[in-house]
JSON list of C-alpha atoms in Angstrom, two decimals:
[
{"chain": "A", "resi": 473, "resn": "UNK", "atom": "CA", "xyz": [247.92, -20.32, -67.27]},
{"chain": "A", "resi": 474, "resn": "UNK", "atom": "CA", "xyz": [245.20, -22.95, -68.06]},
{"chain": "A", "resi": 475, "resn": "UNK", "atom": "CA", "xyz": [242.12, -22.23, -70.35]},
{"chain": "A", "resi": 476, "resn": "UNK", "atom": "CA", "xyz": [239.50, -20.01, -67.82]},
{"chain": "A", "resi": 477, "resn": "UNK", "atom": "CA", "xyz": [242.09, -19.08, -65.59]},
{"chain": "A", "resi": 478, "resn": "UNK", "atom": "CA", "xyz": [241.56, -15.38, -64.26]},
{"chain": "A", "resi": 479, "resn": "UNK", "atom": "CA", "xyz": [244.06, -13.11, -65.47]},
{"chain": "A", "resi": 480, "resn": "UNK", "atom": "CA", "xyz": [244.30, -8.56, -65.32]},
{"chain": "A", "resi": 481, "resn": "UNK", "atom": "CA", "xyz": [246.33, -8.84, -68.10]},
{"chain": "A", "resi": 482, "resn": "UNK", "atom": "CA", "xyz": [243.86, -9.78, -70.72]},
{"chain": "A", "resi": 483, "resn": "UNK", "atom": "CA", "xyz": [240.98, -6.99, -69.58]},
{"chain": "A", "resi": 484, "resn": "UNK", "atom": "CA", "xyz": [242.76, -4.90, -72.78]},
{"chain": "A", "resi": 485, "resn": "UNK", "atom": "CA", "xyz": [242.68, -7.05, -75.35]},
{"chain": "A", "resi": 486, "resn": "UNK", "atom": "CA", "xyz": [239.46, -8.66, -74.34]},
{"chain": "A", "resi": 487, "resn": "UNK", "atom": "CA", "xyz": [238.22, -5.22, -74.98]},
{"chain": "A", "resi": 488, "resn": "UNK", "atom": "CA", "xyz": [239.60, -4.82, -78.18]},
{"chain": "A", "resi": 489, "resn": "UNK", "atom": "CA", "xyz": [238.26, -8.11, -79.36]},
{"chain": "A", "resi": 490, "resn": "UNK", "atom": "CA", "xyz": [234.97, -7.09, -78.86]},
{"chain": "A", "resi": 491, "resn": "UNK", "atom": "CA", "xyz": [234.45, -9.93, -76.20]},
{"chain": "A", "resi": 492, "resn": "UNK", "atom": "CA", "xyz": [233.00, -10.20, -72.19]},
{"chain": "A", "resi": 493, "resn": "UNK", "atom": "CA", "xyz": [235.88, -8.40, -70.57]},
{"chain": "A", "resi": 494, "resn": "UNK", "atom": "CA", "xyz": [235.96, -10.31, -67.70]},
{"chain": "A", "resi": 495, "resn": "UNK", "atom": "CA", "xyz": [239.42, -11.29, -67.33]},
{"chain": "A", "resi": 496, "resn": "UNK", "atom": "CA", "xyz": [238.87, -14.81, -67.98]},
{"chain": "A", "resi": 497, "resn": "UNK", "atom": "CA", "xyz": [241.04, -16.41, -71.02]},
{"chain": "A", "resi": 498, "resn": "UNK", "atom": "CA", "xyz": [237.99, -18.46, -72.06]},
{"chain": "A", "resi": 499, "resn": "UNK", "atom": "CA", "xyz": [236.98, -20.60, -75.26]},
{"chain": "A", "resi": 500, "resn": "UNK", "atom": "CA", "xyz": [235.78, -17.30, -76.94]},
{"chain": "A", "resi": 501, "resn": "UNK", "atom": "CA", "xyz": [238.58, -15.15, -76.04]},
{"chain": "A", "resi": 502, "resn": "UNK", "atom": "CA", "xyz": [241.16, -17.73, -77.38]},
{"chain": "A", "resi": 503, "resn": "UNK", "atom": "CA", "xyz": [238.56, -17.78, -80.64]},
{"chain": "A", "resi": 504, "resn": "UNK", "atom": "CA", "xyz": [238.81, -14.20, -81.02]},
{"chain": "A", "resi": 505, "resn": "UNK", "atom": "CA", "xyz": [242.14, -13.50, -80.66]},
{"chain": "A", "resi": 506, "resn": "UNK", "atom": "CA", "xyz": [243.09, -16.87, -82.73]},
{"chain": "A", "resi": 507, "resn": "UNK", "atom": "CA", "xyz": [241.38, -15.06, -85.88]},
{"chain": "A", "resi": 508, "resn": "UNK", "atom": "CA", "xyz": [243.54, -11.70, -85.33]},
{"chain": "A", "resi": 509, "resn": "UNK", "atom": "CA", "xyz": [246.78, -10.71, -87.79]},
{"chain": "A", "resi": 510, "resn": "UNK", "atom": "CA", "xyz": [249.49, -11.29, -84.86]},
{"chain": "A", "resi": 511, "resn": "UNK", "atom": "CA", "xyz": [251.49, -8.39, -85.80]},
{"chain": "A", "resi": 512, "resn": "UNK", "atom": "CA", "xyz": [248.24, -6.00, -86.09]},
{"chain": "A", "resi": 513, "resn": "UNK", "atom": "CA", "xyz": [247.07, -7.02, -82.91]},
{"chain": "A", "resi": 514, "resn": "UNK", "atom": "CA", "xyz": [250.19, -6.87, -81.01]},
{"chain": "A", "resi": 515, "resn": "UNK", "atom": "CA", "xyz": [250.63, -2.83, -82.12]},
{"chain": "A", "resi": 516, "resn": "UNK", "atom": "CA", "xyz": [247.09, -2.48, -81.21]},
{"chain": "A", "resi": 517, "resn": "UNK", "atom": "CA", "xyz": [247.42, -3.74, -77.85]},
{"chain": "A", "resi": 518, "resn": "UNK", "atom": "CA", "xyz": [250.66, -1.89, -77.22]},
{"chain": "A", "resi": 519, "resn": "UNK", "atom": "CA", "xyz": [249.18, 1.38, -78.53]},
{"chain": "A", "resi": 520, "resn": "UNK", "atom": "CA", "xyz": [246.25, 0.49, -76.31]},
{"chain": "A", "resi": 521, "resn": "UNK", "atom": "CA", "xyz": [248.60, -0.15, -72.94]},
{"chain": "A", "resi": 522, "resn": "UNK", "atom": "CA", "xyz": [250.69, 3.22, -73.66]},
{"chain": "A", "resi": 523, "resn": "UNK", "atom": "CA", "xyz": [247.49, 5.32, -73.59]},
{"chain": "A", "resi": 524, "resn": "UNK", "atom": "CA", "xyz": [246.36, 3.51, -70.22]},
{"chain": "A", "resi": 525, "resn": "UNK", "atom": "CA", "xyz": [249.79, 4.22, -68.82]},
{"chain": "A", "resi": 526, "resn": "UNK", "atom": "CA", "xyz": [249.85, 7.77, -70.39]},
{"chain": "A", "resi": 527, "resn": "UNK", "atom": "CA", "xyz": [245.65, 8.12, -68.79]},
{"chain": "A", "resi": 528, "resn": "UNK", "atom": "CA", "xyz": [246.64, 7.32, -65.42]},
{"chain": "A", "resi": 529, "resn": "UNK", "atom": "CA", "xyz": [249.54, 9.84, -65.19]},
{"chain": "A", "resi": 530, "resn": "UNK", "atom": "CA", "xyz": [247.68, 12.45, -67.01]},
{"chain": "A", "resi": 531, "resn": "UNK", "atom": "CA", "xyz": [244.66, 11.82, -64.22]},
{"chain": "A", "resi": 532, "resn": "UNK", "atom": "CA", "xyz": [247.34, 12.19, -60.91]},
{"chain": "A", "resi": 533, "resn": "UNK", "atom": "CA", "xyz": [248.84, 15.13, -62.79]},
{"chain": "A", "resi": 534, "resn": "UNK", "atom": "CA", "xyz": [244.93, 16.58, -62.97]},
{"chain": "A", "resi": 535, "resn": "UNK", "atom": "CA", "xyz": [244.39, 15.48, -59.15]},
{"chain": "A", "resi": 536, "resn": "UNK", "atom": "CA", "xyz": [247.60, 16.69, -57.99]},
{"chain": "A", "resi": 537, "resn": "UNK", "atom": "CA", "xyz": [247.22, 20.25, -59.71]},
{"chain": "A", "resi": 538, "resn": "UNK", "atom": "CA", "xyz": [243.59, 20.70, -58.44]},
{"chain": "A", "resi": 539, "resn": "UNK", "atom": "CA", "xyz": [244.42, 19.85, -54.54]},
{"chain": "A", "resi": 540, "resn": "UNK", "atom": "CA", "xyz": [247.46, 22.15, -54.69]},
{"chain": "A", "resi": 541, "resn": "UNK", "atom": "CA", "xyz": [245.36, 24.90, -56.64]},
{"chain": "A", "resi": 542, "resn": "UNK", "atom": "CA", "xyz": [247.76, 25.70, -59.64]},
{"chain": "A", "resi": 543, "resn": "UNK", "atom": "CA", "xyz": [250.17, 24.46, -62.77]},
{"chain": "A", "resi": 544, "resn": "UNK", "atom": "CA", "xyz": [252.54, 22.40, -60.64]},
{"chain": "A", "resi": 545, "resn": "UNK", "atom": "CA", "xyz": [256.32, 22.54, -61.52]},
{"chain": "A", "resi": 546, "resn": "UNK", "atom": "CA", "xyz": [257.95, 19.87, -63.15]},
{"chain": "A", "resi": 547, "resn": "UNK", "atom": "CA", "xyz": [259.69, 18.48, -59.70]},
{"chain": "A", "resi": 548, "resn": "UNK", "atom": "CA", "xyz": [256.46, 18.76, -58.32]},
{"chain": "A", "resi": 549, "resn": "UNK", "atom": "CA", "xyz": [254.88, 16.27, -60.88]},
{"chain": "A", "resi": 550, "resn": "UNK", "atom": "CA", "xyz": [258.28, 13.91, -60.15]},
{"chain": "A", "resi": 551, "resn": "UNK", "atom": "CA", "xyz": [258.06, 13.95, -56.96]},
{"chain": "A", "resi": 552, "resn": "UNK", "atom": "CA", "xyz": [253.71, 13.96, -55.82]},
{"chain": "A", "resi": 553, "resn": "UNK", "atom": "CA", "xyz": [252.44, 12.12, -58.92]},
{"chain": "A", "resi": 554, "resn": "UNK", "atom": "CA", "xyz": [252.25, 9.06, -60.62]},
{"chain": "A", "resi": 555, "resn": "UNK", "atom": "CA", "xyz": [254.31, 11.15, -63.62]},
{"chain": "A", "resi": 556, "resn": "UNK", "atom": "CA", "xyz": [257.57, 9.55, -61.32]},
{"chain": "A", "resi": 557, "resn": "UNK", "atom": "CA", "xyz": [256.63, 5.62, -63.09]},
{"chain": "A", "resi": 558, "resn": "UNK", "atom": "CA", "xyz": [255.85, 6.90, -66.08]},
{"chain": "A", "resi": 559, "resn": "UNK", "atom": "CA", "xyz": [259.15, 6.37, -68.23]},
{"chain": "A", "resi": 560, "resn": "UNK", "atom": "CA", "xyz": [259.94, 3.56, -66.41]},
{"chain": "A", "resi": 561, "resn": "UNK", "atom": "CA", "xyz": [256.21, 1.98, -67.31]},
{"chain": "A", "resi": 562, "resn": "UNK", "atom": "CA", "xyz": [257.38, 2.79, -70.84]},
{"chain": "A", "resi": 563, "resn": "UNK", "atom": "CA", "xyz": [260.22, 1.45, -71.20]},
{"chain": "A", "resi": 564, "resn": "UNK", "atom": "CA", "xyz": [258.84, -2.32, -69.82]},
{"chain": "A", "resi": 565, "resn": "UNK", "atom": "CA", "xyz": [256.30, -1.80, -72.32]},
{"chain": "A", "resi": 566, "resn": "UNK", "atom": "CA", "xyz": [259.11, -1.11, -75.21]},
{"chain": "A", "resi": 567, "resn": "UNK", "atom": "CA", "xyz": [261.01, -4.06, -73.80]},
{"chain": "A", "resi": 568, "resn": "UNK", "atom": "CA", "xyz": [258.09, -6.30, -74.77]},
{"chain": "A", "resi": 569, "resn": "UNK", "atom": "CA", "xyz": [258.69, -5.11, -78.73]},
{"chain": "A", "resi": 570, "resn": "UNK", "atom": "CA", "xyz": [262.39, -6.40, -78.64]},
{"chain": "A", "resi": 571, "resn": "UNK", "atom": "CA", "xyz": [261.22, -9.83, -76.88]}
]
C-alpha cells in the first residue's frame, strides 16, 4: 500500500492521532504516527479496536433485546446477534500481539 492509498484500517488510528480521518495514509498521517512511542501506540490502538469490537456486539445485543421485548438468554445472543463473532474477533485481534 503506496503513500495516499485508501485504506478502513487506518480510520482508528487516524483518530487517535488527532489527524483528518479519512482513511487515506497520507504525508501527515505517516508524520503523526512516525513521532508516536511504537509500543504505546500499538496498546492504544489495540485497546481502541477491542472496544469497537466489544461496541458493536453490545449495540446487536441492545437491538436484539428491544425487537424481542426482554433480557434474551444466552443462546439467544449466540445464535440472533453479532455476540456469535465476538470471541472469534478477539482472538484475531490477540493474534496480532504474538506477530
Amino acid at each position: 500500500m503506496g503513500l495516499g492509498v485508501r485504506a478502513h484500517g487506518i480510520l482508528i488510528p487516524q483518530r487517535l492521532l488527532g489527524v483528518k480521518v479519512d482513511g487515506i495514509v497520507g504525508k501527515k498521517t505517516l508524520e503523526a504516527l512516525n513521532a508516536q512511542d511504537p509500543d504505546k501506540f500499538f496498546q492504544t490502538v489495540f485497546d481502541a479496536r477491542k472496544k469497537f469490537l466489544q461496541d458493536i456486539t453490545a449495540g446487536s445485543v441492545k437491538r436484539y433485546e428491544a425487537r424481542i421485548g426482554r433480557k434474551a438468554t444466552e443462546k439467544e445472543l449466540l445464535t440472533h446477534t453479532n455476540k456469535r463473532f465476538l470471541k472469534g474477533w478477539l482472538n484475531r485481534l490477540n493474534d496480532l500481539k504474538r506477530l
